[in-house]
Amino acid sequence: MTDSSCPFCAPSSDKVFFAGDLVVGLWDAFPVSPGHALLTTRRHVAEWFDATPEEQAELLRAIAVAKATNEMRH
C-alpha cells in the first residue's frame, strides 16, 4: 500500500541504492556519518519484530549491499 505522505513509499530514484521485493535502501538526505543509509520494508511496520522473517532476511542482505555500494562510492 502506497502512502503519499510517507517519504519511503515513493522515494526519489537518485536516493535508492537497493530495491528488493520487500525492502528499499536509500541514501540518507541528512547523513550523520559518511555512507549513512536508511533501510526500510516496503510494507509499513512499526519495528523489527513486526517484520516477517522474509523481510528481516532481506533487510540483512541490504546491509551488505549498502556497505559494498558505499565502498564503491568513496
Protein backbone atom coordinates (compact mmCIF):
# COMPACT_ATOMS: atom_id res chain seq x y z
CA MET A 1 0.00 0.00 0.00
CA THR A 2 1.46 3.36 -1.03
CA ASP A 3 1.01 6.30 1.31
CA SER A 4 1.57 9.68 -0.38
CA SER A 5 2.63 11.23 2.95
CA CYS A 6 5.31 8.60 3.52
CA PRO A 7 8.81 9.59 2.32
CA PHE A 8 9.71 5.91 1.86
CA CYS A 9 6.78 4.85 -0.33
CA ALA A 10 7.87 6.77 -3.45
CA PRO A 11 11.47 7.86 -2.91
CA SER A 12 13.49 9.83 -5.43
CA SER A 13 15.31 7.35 -7.68
CA ASP A 14 18.66 9.09 -7.12
CA LYS A 15 18.47 8.15 -3.43
CA VAL A 16 17.71 4.44 -3.98
CA PHE A 17 20.69 2.07 -3.88
CA PHE A 18 18.73 -1.12 -3.17
CA ALA A 19 15.30 -2.06 -4.46
CA GLY A 20 14.31 -5.53 -3.34
CA ASP A 21 10.92 -7.18 -3.41
CA LEU A 22 10.34 -6.44 0.28
CA VAL A 23 12.90 -3.77 1.18
CA VAL A 24 14.17 -0.47 -0.16
CA GLY A 25 17.55 1.07 0.69
CA LEU A 26 18.03 4.83 0.49
CA TRP A 27 20.98 7.13 0.99
CA ASP A 28 20.06 9.45 3.83
CA ALA A 29 19.43 13.05 2.73
CA PHE A 30 20.91 14.24 6.03
CA PRO A 31 23.61 11.68 6.86
CA VAL A 32 25.03 11.61 10.37
CA SER A 33 28.15 9.92 9.01
CA PRO A 34 29.58 9.11 5.56
CA GLY A 35 27.59 6.33 3.92
CA HIS A 36 24.62 6.66 6.27
CA ALA A 37 21.73 4.75 4.72
CA LEU A 38 18.12 4.01 5.53
CA LEU A 39 16.73 0.51 5.06
CA THR A 40 13.00 0.04 5.27
CA THR A 41 10.45 -2.57 4.42
CA ARG A 42 8.07 -1.73 1.61
CA ARG A 43 5.24 -2.71 3.93
CA HIS A 44 4.73 -0.34 6.85
CA VAL A 45 5.84 -1.98 10.09
CA ALA A 46 6.48 -0.31 13.43
CA GLU A 47 9.55 -2.29 14.45
CA TRP A 48 11.89 -5.14 13.56
CA PHE A 49 9.74 -7.73 15.33
CA ASP A 50 6.70 -6.80 13.23
CA ALA A 51 8.61 -7.63 10.03
CA THR A 52 8.14 -11.09 8.58
CA PRO A 53 11.11 -13.48 8.57
CA GLU A 54 11.41 -12.85 4.81
CA GLU A 55 11.51 -9.07 5.35
CA GLN A 56 14.08 -9.45 8.11
CA ALA A 57 16.27 -11.62 5.85
CA GLU A 58 16.10 -9.09 3.02
CA LEU A 59 16.92 -6.24 5.43
CA LEU A 60 20.04 -8.12 6.49
CA ARG A 61 21.04 -8.71 2.84
CA ALA A 62 20.51 -5.00 2.16
CA ILE A 63 23.06 -4.13 4.87
CA ALA A 64 25.77 -5.93 2.89
CA VAL A 65 24.67 -4.14 -0.30
CA ALA A 66 24.81 -0.77 1.48
CA LYS A 67 28.35 -1.48 2.70
CA ALA A 68 29.60 -2.60 -0.71
CA THR A 69 27.88 0.24 -2.56
CA ASN A 70 29.23 2.83 -0.14
CA GLU A 71 32.77 1.48 -0.51
CA MET A 72 32.47 1.86 -4.30
CA ARG A 73 31.26 5.46 -3.90
CA HIS A 74 34.28 6.50 -1.80
